[in-house]
Amino acid sequence: MSLFDHKISELHSLLHKKEISVSDLVEESFKRINEVDDKVQAFLTLNEESARDYAKQLDEALGNNNDLGLLFGMPIGVKDNIVTKGLRTTAASKILENFDPIYDATVVQKLGKAQTVTVGKLNMDEFAMGSSNENSSFQVTKNPWDLERVPGGSSGGSAAAVAAGEVLFSLGSDTGGSIRQPAAFCGVVGLKPTYGRVSRFGLIAFASSLDQIGPVTRTVEDNAFLLQAISGVDPMDATSANVDVPNYVSALTGDVKGLKIAVPKEYLGEGVTEEVRQSVLDALKVFEGLGATWEEVSLPHSKYALATYYLLSSSEASANLARFDGVRYGYRTDNAENLIEMYKQTRSEGFGDEVKRRIMLGTFALSSGYYDAYYKKAQKVRTLIKKDFEDVFEKYDVIMGPTTPTPAFKIGENMDDPLTMYVNDILTIPVNLAGVPGISVPCGFSNGLPLGLQIIGKHFDESTIYRVADAFEKATEHHKQKPQL
């Protein structure tokens, strides 16, 4: 039995009893990475020397102090678009292949205060643009449940590393489902917090009004511990919200009696496979048995979410990625004869196809003569989508449905069809447009592949989401199954 088969609270207890050391945990992580990562390919960069040195320091601290936080000494993987001081951060792009940041992201600083041990940086779709991890400039991460299938994206490395037992937990980022979709595909727990709950300072931006950093874990309890550590207002991020951070773990009562669940008919309609639909209906029966009630509702503007999202996110990406020009940092072409040529060649050689596609779409949507017809209209529709959620939350506590319309698809299956690839995020995108929190928890299997249940809550009400997800986890066995690598 691996140490990582334990929950954080159990490992914390073993550390205090001196039955294990931080070095044991870190070595377990690197041992597992050495055993399976040539197959899974979740990690882009390992932090072996620093992690081992830090583990020894923490073991000394453990000997002198019993008043240590729950995350003390726990190994973590960090998505490669979250900057880490002195540890290469590439956003899985050739244009940043040699970038060594000189500061830590706020979430990394917070984890430093909690005394976690960063073991490495995790693969992703380039600049977080993708739903399969196939858009990385360096390698394709595989799904631990079936190495011929994708782990989801863009946080595919974050989800695959946790599912494969390489780390206890990881950080991902979610712009349109990039934590929840890979969590569903890999059979783990992934939360997108409310927009503003977690600082984005140090996150390499894709779409600034949509991006959120969040935790990927094996259990709901572990997820709550991790969100607790990284939440809170940050003077370095003007969009972080000055809202009190509750004790999320105290919300895990397992009691959902009287809970009112809304199930949007749009989330169980066209494109959703019968197995996925049935897994959600089975989950709702579990909640009925726990004393909750559910009703079908409508989110009428969700059918416009996909088009709205790709216009807005691509527009923001075209502005955010203008900084990668070969002048200040990152890749620079050797083939240019003048400054303009250098800009063009650097960006055409440094960016992958999907990133170029979105930059062009965003630049078009923001261009003179098209701004009102596309970008401005998309912003108006975004307001309508947000209003749909607000209307439902006046009567219901949570919204529930599948995380993805299908289980994980095969590597290469959708690469030549961007529109089919984009549709994979159809159930997760509305959550980002509305800025509300959502979690994916394992809820079943289809031909041996995990399926995810998505639970969506009101703004800054992660506590209710955790309470509901924890009650479901305690009443089922799905989360206990592991891939056989």
GROMACS .gro file of C-alpha atoms in nm:
model
  485
    1MET     CA    1   0.000   0.000   0.000
    2SER     CA    2   0.136   0.341  -0.102
    3LEU     CA    3   0.161   0.621   0.150
    4PHE     CA    4  -0.044   0.820  -0.100
    5ASP     CA    5  -0.339   0.587  -0.046
    6HIS     CA    6  -0.388   0.777   0.280
    7LYS     CA    7  -0.570   1.108   0.318
    8ILE     CA    8  -0.375   1.419   0.417
    9SER     CA    9  -0.515   1.404   0.772
   10GLU     CA   10  -0.395   1.044   0.811
   11LEU     CA   11  -0.045   1.124   0.684
   12HIS     CA   12  -0.033   1.427   0.913
   13SER     CA   13  -0.105   1.198   1.209
   14LEU     CA   14   0.166   0.950   1.100
   15LEU     CA   15   0.418   1.237   1.073
   16HIS     CA   16   0.338   1.354   1.425
   17LYS     CA   17   0.373   1.005   1.563
   18LYS     CA   18   0.713   0.989   1.390
   19GLU     CA   19   0.601   0.673   1.208
   20ILE     CA   20   0.701   0.834   0.878
   21SER     CA   21   0.916   1.133   0.781
   22VAL     CA   22   0.878   1.407   0.521
   23SER     CA   23   1.173   1.249   0.340
   24ASP     CA   24   0.973   0.923   0.321
   25LEU     CA   25   0.686   1.106   0.151
   26VAL     CA   26   0.912   1.285  -0.095
   27GLU     CA   27   1.102   0.967  -0.179
   28GLU     CA   28   0.771   0.785  -0.231
   29SER     CA   29   0.674   1.053  -0.482
   30PHE     CA   30   0.999   1.036  -0.681
   31LYS     CA   31   0.999   0.654  -0.668
   32ARG     CA   32   0.651   0.644  -0.819
   33ILE     CA   33   0.746   0.905  -1.080
   34ASN     CA   34   1.046   0.692  -1.180
   35GLU     CA   35   0.821   0.384  -1.205
   36VAL     CA   36   0.536   0.523  -1.415
   37ASP     CA   37   0.605   0.867  -1.559
   38ASP     CA   38   0.774   0.733  -1.871
   39LYS     CA   39   0.425   0.597  -1.953
   40VAL     CA   40   0.206   0.876  -1.814
   41GLN     CA   41   0.438   1.171  -1.896
   42ALA     CA   42   0.271   1.406  -1.648
   43PHE     CA   43   0.585   1.597  -1.544
   44LEU     CA   44   0.782   1.846  -1.754
   45THR     CA   45   1.037   1.943  -1.486
   46LEU     CA   46   1.140   1.768  -1.165
   47ASN     CA   47   1.269   1.950  -0.857
   48GLU     CA   48   1.457   1.655  -0.709
   49GLU     CA   49   1.760   1.811  -0.542
   50SER     CA   50   1.575   2.106  -0.385
   51ALA     CA   51   1.279   1.889  -0.278
   52ARG     CA   52   1.505   1.637  -0.101
   53ASP     CA   53   1.703   1.913   0.072
   54TYR     CA   54   1.385   2.084   0.187
   55ALA     CA   55   1.241   1.753   0.311
   56LYS     CA   56   1.547   1.710   0.537
   57GLN     CA   57   1.497   2.062   0.677
   58LEU     CA   58   1.131   1.986   0.747
   59ASP     CA   59   1.224   1.660   0.922
   60GLU     CA   60   1.447   1.859   1.156
   61ALA     CA   61   1.163   2.107   1.217
   62LEU     CA   62   0.926   1.817   1.286
   63GLY     CA   63   1.154   1.694   1.562
   64ASN     CA   64   1.129   2.024   1.747
   65ASN     CA   65   0.769   2.129   1.687
   66ASN     CA   66   0.432   1.960   1.719
   67ASP     CA   67   0.226   2.263   1.618
   68LEU     CA   68   0.244   2.217   1.242
   69GLY     CA   69  -0.016   2.273   0.971
   70LEU     CA   70  -0.200   1.987   0.804
   71LEU     CA   71  -0.018   2.033   0.473
   72PHE     CA   72   0.326   2.025   0.639
   73GLY     CA   73   0.568   1.809   0.439
   74MET     CA   74   0.314   1.699   0.177
   75PRO     CA   75   0.452   1.656  -0.180
   76ILE     CA   76   0.272   1.858  -0.450
   77GLY     CA   77   0.290   1.903  -0.825
   78VAL     CA   78   0.228   2.246  -0.980
   79LYS     CA   79   0.086   2.313  -1.326
   80ASP     CA   80   0.351   2.463  -1.551
   81ASN     CA   81   0.171   2.796  -1.605
   82ILE     CA   82   0.208   2.888  -1.236
   83VAL     CA   83   0.544   3.059  -1.186
   84THR     CA   84   0.793   2.909  -0.940
   85LYS     CA   85   1.108   3.097  -0.843
   86GLY     CA   86   1.416   2.931  -0.991
   87LEU     CA   87   1.214   2.635  -1.121
   88ARG     CA   88   1.156   2.632  -1.496
   89THR     CA   89   0.807   2.744  -1.598
   90THR     CA   90   0.719   2.703  -1.966
   91ALA     CA   91   0.336   2.700  -1.995
   92ALA     CA   92   0.422   2.397  -2.216
   93SER     CA   93   0.528   2.636  -2.494
   94LYS     CA   94   0.846   2.653  -2.698
   95ILE     CA   95   0.834   3.031  -2.660
   96LEU     CA   96   0.907   2.990  -2.285
   97GLU     CA   97   1.121   2.676  -2.301
   98ASN     CA   98   1.410   2.836  -2.105
   99PHE     CA   99   1.215   3.062  -1.869
  100ASP     CA  100   1.330   3.048  -1.505
  101PRO     CA  101   1.111   3.289  -1.302
  102ILE     CA  102   1.261   3.524  -1.043
  103TYR     CA  103   0.954   3.519  -0.815
  104ASP     CA  104   0.683   3.281  -0.690
  105ALA     CA  105   0.313   3.302  -0.769
  106THR     CA  106   0.102   3.396  -0.466
  107VAL     CA  107  -0.040   3.041  -0.442
  108VAL     CA  108   0.315   2.902  -0.439
  109GLN     CA  109   0.409   3.147  -0.161
  110LYS     CA  110   0.104   3.033   0.037
  111LEU     CA  111   0.199   2.668  -0.009
  112GLY     CA  112   0.549   2.766   0.105
  113LYS     CA  113   0.401   2.903   0.427
  114ALA     CA  114   0.208   2.577   0.466
  115GLN     CA  115   0.546   2.400   0.416
  116THR     CA  116   0.447   2.172   0.129
  117VAL     CA  117   0.722   2.028  -0.093
  118THR     CA  118   0.706   2.104  -0.467
  119VAL     CA  119   0.834   1.795  -0.651
  120GLY     CA  120   0.794   1.929  -1.004
  121LYS     CA  121   0.601   2.112  -1.277
  122LEU     CA  122   0.318   1.941  -1.463
  123ASN     CA  123   0.243   1.918  -1.834
  124MET     CA  124  -0.052   2.101  -1.988
  125ASP     CA  125  -0.194   2.225  -2.316
  126GLU     CA  126   0.019   2.515  -2.439
  127PHE     CA  127  -0.082   2.835  -2.254
  128ALA     CA  128  -0.379   2.632  -2.117
  129MET     CA  129  -0.544   2.625  -2.461
  130GLY     CA  130  -0.691   2.280  -2.513
  131SER     CA  131  -0.907   2.001  -2.377
  132SER     CA  132  -0.678   1.701  -2.423
  133ASN     CA  133  -0.313   1.784  -2.334
  134GLU     CA  134  -0.220   1.713  -2.696
  135ASN     CA  135  -0.132   2.080  -2.752
  136SER     CA  136   0.178   2.074  -2.530
  137SER     CA  137   0.495   2.166  -2.720
  138PHE     CA  138   0.693   1.898  -2.537
  139GLN     CA  139   0.497   1.575  -2.479
  140VAL     CA  140   0.149   1.425  -2.467
  141THR     CA  141   0.035   1.320  -2.120
  142LYS     CA  142  -0.155   0.989  -2.113
  143ASN     CA  143  -0.461   0.893  -1.910
  144PRO     CA  144  -0.351   0.649  -1.632
  145TRP     CA  145  -0.675   0.450  -1.679
  146ASP     CA  146  -0.597   0.385  -2.047
  147LEU     CA  147  -0.265   0.500  -2.192
  148GLU     CA  148  -0.419   0.528  -2.539
  149ARG     CA  149  -0.657   0.798  -2.416
  150VAL     CA  150  -0.620   1.165  -2.324
  151PRO     CA  151  -0.620   1.279  -1.959
  152GLY     CA  152  -0.821   1.588  -2.053
  153GLY     CA  153  -0.695   1.943  -2.054
  154SER     CA  154  -0.557   2.182  -2.007
  155SER     CA  155  -0.464   2.062  -1.656
  156GLY     CA  156  -0.416   1.704  -1.782
  157GLY     CA  157  -0.075   1.666  -1.616
  158SER     CA  158  -0.219   1.783  -1.283
  159ALA     CA  159  -0.502   1.527  -1.291
  160ALA     CA  160  -0.294   1.239  -1.434
  161ALA     CA  161  -0.018   1.280  -1.172
  162VAL     CA  162  -0.270   1.254  -0.887
  163ALA     CA  163  -0.457   0.962  -1.048
  164ALA     CA  164  -0.129   0.776  -1.108
  165GLY     CA  165  -0.021   0.824  -0.744
  166GLU     CA  166   0.284   1.035  -0.835
  167VAL     CA  167   0.183   1.317  -0.600
  168LEU     CA  168  -0.070   1.351  -0.320
  169PHE     CA  169  -0.231   1.653  -0.482
  170SER     CA  170  -0.165   1.920  -0.744
  171LEU     CA  171  -0.257   2.268  -0.856
  172GLY     CA  172  -0.427   2.331  -1.189
  173SER     CA  173  -0.592   2.628  -1.356
  174ASP     CA  174  -0.944   2.643  -1.500
  175THR     CA  175  -1.048   2.885  -1.776
  176GLY     CA  176  -1.335   2.689  -1.929
  177GLY     CA  177  -1.322   2.356  -1.745
  178SER     CA  178  -0.949   2.289  -1.739
  179ILE     CA  179  -0.951   2.148  -1.384
  180ARG     CA  180  -1.291   1.977  -1.380
  181GLN     CA  181  -1.276   1.807  -1.722
  182PRO     CA  182  -0.938   1.631  -1.662
  183ALA     CA  183  -1.049   1.547  -1.306
  184ALA     CA  184  -1.352   1.369  -1.455
  185PHE     CA  185  -1.144   1.191  -1.722
  186CYS     CA  186  -0.887   1.075  -1.462
  187GLY     CA  187  -1.127   0.982  -1.180
  188VAL     CA  188  -1.008   1.241  -0.924
  189VAL     CA  189  -1.156   1.545  -0.748
  190GLY     CA  190  -1.106   1.887  -0.909
  191LEU     CA  191  -1.246   2.224  -0.798
  192LYS     CA  192  -1.273   2.555  -0.983
  193PRO     CA  193  -1.318   2.815  -0.706
  194THR     CA  194  -1.532   3.128  -0.739
  195TYR     CA  195  -1.360   3.388  -0.957
  196GLY     CA  196  -1.156   3.601  -0.714
  197ARG     CA  197  -1.139   3.341  -0.435
  198VAL     CA  198  -0.776   3.253  -0.522
  199SER     CA  199  -0.510   3.501  -0.636
  200ARG     CA  200  -0.406   3.486  -1.001
  201PHE     CA  201  -0.079   3.670  -0.938
  202GLY     CA  202   0.194   3.457  -1.097
  203LEU     CA  203  -0.045   3.262  -1.321
  204ILE     CA  204   0.059   3.301  -1.685
  205ALA     CA  205  -0.261   3.451  -1.821
  206PHE     CA  206  -0.479   3.293  -2.090
  207ALA     CA  207  -0.808   3.483  -2.037
  208SER     CA  208  -0.788   3.709  -1.733
  209SER     CA  209  -1.162   3.737  -1.665
  210LEU     CA  210  -1.205   3.357  -1.668
  211ASP     CA  211  -0.882   3.201  -1.528
  212GLN     CA  212  -0.885   3.052  -1.176
  213ILE     CA  213  -0.627   2.838  -0.994
  214GLY     CA  214  -0.769   2.540  -0.805
  215PRO     CA  215  -0.685   2.208  -0.634
  216VAL     CA  216  -0.680   1.854  -0.779
  217THR     CA  217  -0.688   1.575  -0.517
  218ARG     CA  218  -0.791   1.216  -0.447
  219THR     CA  219  -1.064   1.303  -0.193
  220VAL     CA  220  -1.302   1.590  -0.119
  221GLU     CA  221  -1.150   1.638   0.227
  222ASP     CA  222  -0.800   1.679   0.081
  223ASN     CA  223  -0.941   1.927  -0.172
  224ALA     CA  224  -1.088   2.136   0.110
  225PHE     CA  225  -0.753   2.143   0.294
  226LEU     CA  226  -0.573   2.262  -0.018
  227LEU     CA  227  -0.827   2.534  -0.107
  228GLN     CA  228  -0.808   2.658   0.252
  229ALA     CA  229  -0.433   2.708   0.212
  230ILE     CA  230  -0.440   2.898  -0.119
  231SER     CA  231  -0.753   3.117  -0.077
  232GLY     CA  232  -0.775   3.481   0.026
  233VAL     CA  233  -0.739   3.838  -0.091
  234ASP     CA  234  -0.403   3.939  -0.241
  235PRO     CA  235  -0.275   4.298  -0.282
  236MET     CA  236  -0.086   4.178  -0.592
  237ASP     CA  237  -0.412   4.081  -0.769
  238ALA     CA  238  -0.679   4.350  -0.804
  239THR     CA  239  -0.936   4.086  -0.907
  240SER     CA  240  -0.894   3.880  -0.589
  241ALA     CA  241  -1.194   3.927  -0.360
  242ASN     CA  242  -1.178   4.055  -0.002
  243VAL     CA  243  -1.417   3.788   0.124
  244ASP     CA  244  -1.368   3.587   0.443
  245VAL     CA  245  -1.232   3.234   0.390
  246PRO     CA  246  -1.440   2.991   0.596
  247ASN     CA  247  -1.314   2.665   0.745
  248TYR     CA  248  -1.401   2.436   0.455
  249VAL     CA  249  -1.324   2.113   0.641
  250SER     CA  250  -1.580   2.195   0.912
  251ALA     CA  251  -1.845   2.195   0.636
  252LEU     CA  252  -1.786   1.824   0.567
  253THR     CA  253  -2.073   1.703   0.785
  254GLY     CA  254  -2.214   1.447   0.540
  255ASP     CA  255  -2.560   1.595   0.603
  256VAL     CA  256  -2.760   1.698   0.295
  257LYS     CA  257  -3.113   1.656   0.434
  258GLY     CA  258  -3.343   1.916   0.280
  259LEU     CA  259  -3.089   2.012   0.012
  260LYS     CA  260  -3.253   2.141  -0.307
  261ILE     CA  261  -3.075   2.029  -0.626
  262ALA     CA  262  -3.138   2.180  -0.969
  263VAL     CA  263  -3.065   1.964  -1.276
  264PRO     CA  264  -3.055   2.167  -1.600
  265LYS     CA  265  -3.225   1.982  -1.887
  266GLU     CA  266  -2.959   2.130  -2.118
  267TYR     CA  267  -2.690   1.932  -1.929
  268LEU     CA  268  -2.849   1.595  -2.003
  269GLY     CA  269  -2.947   1.661  -2.364
  270GLU     CA  270  -2.790   1.622  -2.707
  271GLY     CA  271  -2.430   1.500  -2.717
  272VAL     CA  272  -2.432   1.346  -2.367
  273THR     CA  273  -2.381   0.968  -2.388
  274GLU     CA  274  -2.633   0.735  -2.226
  275GLU     CA  275  -2.373   0.604  -1.975
  276VAL     CA  276  -2.289   0.959  -1.865
  277ARG     CA  277  -2.658   1.048  -1.836
  278GLN     CA  278  -2.730   0.733  -1.635
  279SER     CA  279  -2.438   0.795  -1.398
  280VAL     CA  280  -2.588   1.135  -1.309
  281LEU     CA  281  -2.936   0.987  -1.257
  282ASP     CA  282  -2.781   0.719  -1.031
  283ALA     CA  283  -2.602   0.994  -0.835
  284LEU     CA  284  -2.931   1.179  -0.790
  285LYS     CA  285  -3.084   0.860  -0.646
  286VAL     CA  286  -2.800   0.853  -0.393
  287PHE     CA  287  -2.885   1.210  -0.292
  288GLU     CA  288  -3.254   1.121  -0.265
  289GLY     CA  289  -3.153   0.843  -0.024
  290LEU     CA  290  -2.960   1.102   0.179
  291GLY     CA  291  -3.267   1.324   0.214
  292ALA     CA  292  -3.212   1.573  -0.070
  293THR     CA  293  -3.462   1.660  -0.344
  294TRP     CA  294  -3.405   1.747  -0.710
  295GLU     CA  295  -3.597   1.908  -0.993
  296GLU     CA  296  -3.531   1.970  -1.359
  297VAL     CA  297  -3.468   2.335  -1.449
  298SER     CA  298  -3.355   2.530  -1.754
  299LEU     CA  299  -3.048   2.745  -1.814
  300PRO     CA  300  -3.181   2.878  -2.147
  301HIS     CA  301  -2.873   3.077  -2.254
  302SER     CA  302  -2.625   2.792  -2.193
  303LYS     CA  303  -2.660   2.694  -2.561
  304TYR     CA  304  -2.472   3.014  -2.646
  305ALA     CA  305  -2.197   2.953  -2.388
  306LEU     CA  306  -1.953   2.780  -2.623
  307ALA     CA  307  -1.955   3.056  -2.885
  308THR     CA  308  -1.947   3.325  -2.616
  309TYR     CA  309  -1.653   3.162  -2.439
  310TYR     CA  310  -1.435   3.116  -2.747
  311LEU     CA  311  -1.491   3.475  -2.859
  312LEU     CA  312  -1.416   3.625  -2.518
  313SER     CA  313  -1.131   3.393  -2.416
  314SER     CA  314  -0.960   3.425  -2.755
  315SER     CA  315  -0.994   3.804  -2.746
  316GLU     CA  316  -0.832   3.818  -2.402
  317ALA     CA  317  -0.564   3.570  -2.513
  318SER     CA  318  -0.472   3.780  -2.815
  319ALA     CA  319  -0.404   4.073  -2.579
  320ASN     CA  320  -0.232   3.869  -2.306
  321LEU     CA  321   0.001   3.686  -2.544
  322ALA     CA  322   0.118   4.004  -2.718
  323ARG     CA  323   0.394   4.026  -2.454
  324PHE     CA  324   0.572   3.718  -2.597
  325ASP     CA  325   0.766   3.899  -2.866
  326GLY     CA  326   1.125   3.775  -2.829
  327VAL     CA  327   1.245   4.104  -2.682
  328ARG     CA  328   1.242   4.067  -2.303
  329TYR     CA  329   1.237   3.695  -2.222
  330GLY     CA  330   1.169   3.357  -2.372
  331TYR     CA  331   1.248   3.224  -2.719
  332ARG     CA  332   1.390   3.450  -2.992
  333THR     CA  333   1.433   3.351  -3.355
  334ASP     CA  334   1.780   3.340  -3.513
  335ASN     CA  335   1.645   3.406  -3.862
  336ALA     CA  336   1.538   3.773  -3.849
  337GLU     CA  337   1.703   4.059  -4.037
  338ASN     CA  338   1.511   4.344  -3.870
  339LEU     CA  339   1.285   4.411  -3.569
  340ILE     CA  340   0.950   4.349  -3.741
  341GLU     CA  341   1.085   4.027  -3.893
  342MET     CA  342   1.204   3.924  -3.545
  343TYR     CA  343   0.855   3.970  -3.398
  344LYS     CA  344   0.691   3.773  -3.677
  345GLN     CA  345   0.939   3.487  -3.687
  346THR     CA  346   0.964   3.453  -3.307
  347ARG     CA  347   0.588   3.422  -3.268
  348SER     CA  348   0.538   3.195  -3.570
  349GLU     CA  349   0.817   2.960  -3.456
  350GLY     CA  350   0.743   2.981  -3.081
  351PHE     CA  351   0.365   2.934  -3.072
  352GLY     CA  352   0.184   2.611  -3.159
  353ASP     CA  353  -0.111   2.580  -3.398
  354GLU     CA  354  -0.388   2.602  -3.137
  355VAL     CA  355  -0.239   2.916  -2.977
  356LYS     CA  356  -0.205   3.081  -3.320
  357ARG     CA  357  -0.564   2.986  -3.403
  358ARG     CA  358  -0.696   3.156  -3.090
  359ILE     CA  359  -0.477   3.465  -3.127
  360MET     CA  360  -0.610   3.513  -3.481
  361LEU     CA  361  -0.972   3.458  -3.375
  362GLY     CA  362  -0.933   3.702  -3.085
  363THR     CA  363  -0.759   3.967  -3.293
  364PHE     CA  364  -1.037   3.943  -3.551
  365ALA     CA  365  -1.311   3.975  -3.286
  366LEU     CA  366  -1.145   4.287  -3.142
  367SER     CA  367  -1.069   4.453  -3.476
  368SER     CA  368  -1.237   4.768  -3.600
  369GLY     CA  369  -1.574   4.699  -3.759
  370TYR     CA  370  -1.615   4.362  -3.587
  371TYR     CA  371  -1.583   4.459  -3.217
  372ASP     CA  372  -1.954   4.540  -3.171
  373ALA     CA  373  -2.076   4.246  -3.377
  374TYR     CA  374  -1.867   3.985  -3.193
  375TYR     CA  375  -1.686   4.087  -2.873
  376LYS     CA  376  -1.947   4.332  -2.741
  377LYS     CA  377  -2.234   4.095  -2.821
  378ALA     CA  378  -2.052   3.808  -2.649
  379GLN     CA  379  -2.017   4.021  -2.335
  380LYS     CA  380  -2.393   4.085  -2.336
  381VAL     CA  381  -2.466   3.713  -2.371
  382ARG     CA  382  -2.223   3.643  -2.086
  383THR     CA  383  -2.441   3.866  -1.865
  384LEU     CA  384  -2.748   3.664  -1.964
  385ILE     CA  385  -2.571   3.335  -1.880
  386LYS     CA  386  -2.475   3.474  -1.538
  387LYS     CA  387  -2.838   3.583  -1.483
  388ASP     CA  388  -2.958   3.227  -1.561
  389PHE     CA  389  -2.747   3.095  -1.274
  390GLU     CA  390  -2.864   3.369  -1.036
  391ASP     CA  391  -3.229   3.291  -1.115
  392VAL     CA  392  -3.183   2.918  -1.042
  393PHE     CA  393  -2.990   2.987  -0.720
  394GLU     CA  394  -3.284   3.187  -0.582
  395LYS     CA  395  -3.470   2.857  -0.536
  396TYR     CA  396  -3.198   2.587  -0.523
  397ASP     CA  397  -2.883   2.522  -0.320
  398VAL     CA  398  -2.670   2.360  -0.593
  399ILE     CA  399  -2.685   2.277  -0.963
  400MET     CA  400  -2.585   1.926  -1.071
  401GLY     CA  401  -2.504   1.749  -1.395
  402PRO     CA  402  -2.226   1.563  -1.576
  403THR     CA  403  -1.880   1.720  -1.594
  404THR     CA  404  -1.820   1.598  -1.951
  405PRO     CA  405  -2.057   1.468  -2.221
  406THR     CA  406  -1.841   1.158  -2.281
  407PRO     CA  407  -1.562   0.961  -2.109
  408ALA     CA  408  -1.200   1.023  -2.216
  409PHE     CA  409  -1.146   0.995  -2.592
  410LYS     CA  410  -0.849   0.842  -2.772
  411ILE     CA  411  -0.529   1.036  -2.834
  412GLY     CA  412  -0.541   1.185  -3.186
  413GLU     CA  413  -0.915   1.124  -3.223
  414ASN     CA  414  -1.017   1.493  -3.233
  415MET     CA  415  -0.691   1.668  -3.319
  416ASP     CA  416  -0.794   1.747  -3.678
  417ASP     CA  417  -1.135   1.875  -3.574
  418PRO     CA  418  -1.104   2.181  -3.344
  419LEU     CA  419  -1.482   2.229  -3.318
  420THR     CA  420  -1.540   1.874  -3.188
  421MET     CA  421  -1.255   1.932  -2.941
  422TYR     CA  422  -1.413   2.258  -2.822
  423VAL     CA  423  -1.747   2.085  -2.754
  424ASN     CA  424  -1.578   1.875  -2.482
  425ASP     CA  425  -1.602   2.183  -2.257
  426ILE     CA  426  -1.969   2.253  -2.324
  427LEU     CA  427  -2.081   2.157  -1.971
  428THR     CA  428  -1.801   2.332  -1.783
  429ILE     CA  429  -1.772   2.664  -1.972
  430PRO     CA  430  -2.093   2.829  -1.837
  431VAL     CA  431  -1.950   2.806  -1.482
  432ASN     CA  432  -1.648   3.018  -1.581
  433LEU     CA  433  -1.859   3.271  -1.768
  434ALA     CA  434  -2.077   3.316  -1.457
  435GLY     CA  435  -1.777   3.316  -1.219
  436VAL     CA  436  -1.938   3.061  -0.984
  437PRO     CA  437  -1.756   2.766  -0.822
  438GLY     CA  438  -1.784   2.407  -0.948
  439ILE     CA  439  -1.637   2.071  -0.849
  440SER     CA  440  -1.604   1.739  -1.034
  441VAL     CA  441  -1.617   1.418  -0.829
  442PRO     CA  442  -1.600   1.057  -0.958
  443CYS     CA  443  -1.952   0.916  -1.009
  444GLY     CA  444  -1.913   0.599  -1.216
  445PHE     CA  445  -1.740   0.423  -1.503
  446SER     CA  446  -1.803   0.357  -1.871
  447ASN     CA  447  -1.607   0.060  -2.009
  448GLY     CA  448  -1.350   0.104  -1.733
  449LEU     CA  449  -1.314   0.481  -1.787
  450PRO     CA  450  -1.407   0.725  -1.507
  451LEU     CA  451  -1.703   0.963  -1.527
  452GLY     CA  452  -1.746   1.287  -1.331
  453LEU     CA  453  -2.040   1.448  -1.151
  454GLN     CA  454  -2.030   1.829  -1.159
  455ILE     CA  455  -2.169   2.018  -0.858
  456ILE     CA  456  -2.206   2.395  -0.905
  457GLY     CA  457  -2.266   2.643  -0.621
  458LYS     CA  458  -2.340   3.008  -0.552
  459HIS     CA  459  -2.066   3.272  -0.555
  460PHE     CA  460  -1.818   3.214  -0.269
  461ASP     CA  461  -2.022   2.917  -0.140
  462GLU     CA  462  -1.754   2.650  -0.182
  463SER     CA  463  -1.852   2.522   0.165
  464THR     CA  464  -2.189   2.394   0.036
  465ILE     CA  465  -2.024   2.236  -0.269
  466TYR     CA  466  -1.778   2.054  -0.043
  467ARG     CA  467  -2.056   1.940   0.192
  468VAL     CA  468  -2.257   1.797  -0.097
  469ALA     CA  469  -1.953   1.638  -0.269
  470ASP     CA  470  -1.832   1.487   0.059
  471ALA     CA  471  -2.175   1.337   0.134
  472PHE     CA  472  -2.177   1.173  -0.210
  473GLU     CA  473  -1.821   1.046  -0.169
  474LYS     CA  474  -1.903   0.891   0.170
  475ALA     CA  475  -2.211   0.719   0.024
  476THR     CA  476  -2.030   0.568  -0.279
  477GLU     CA  477  -1.716   0.374  -0.368
  478HIS     CA  478  -1.618   0.531  -0.703
  479HIS     CA  479  -1.328   0.734  -0.560
  480LYS     CA  480  -1.168   0.422  -0.409
  481GLN     CA  481  -1.094   0.263  -0.748
  482LYS     CA  482  -0.751   0.327  -0.893
  483PRO     CA  483  -0.594   0.275  -1.236
  484GLN     CA  484  -0.370  -0.028  -1.272
  485LEU     CA  485  -0.053   0.101  -1.432
   0.00000   0.00000   0.00000
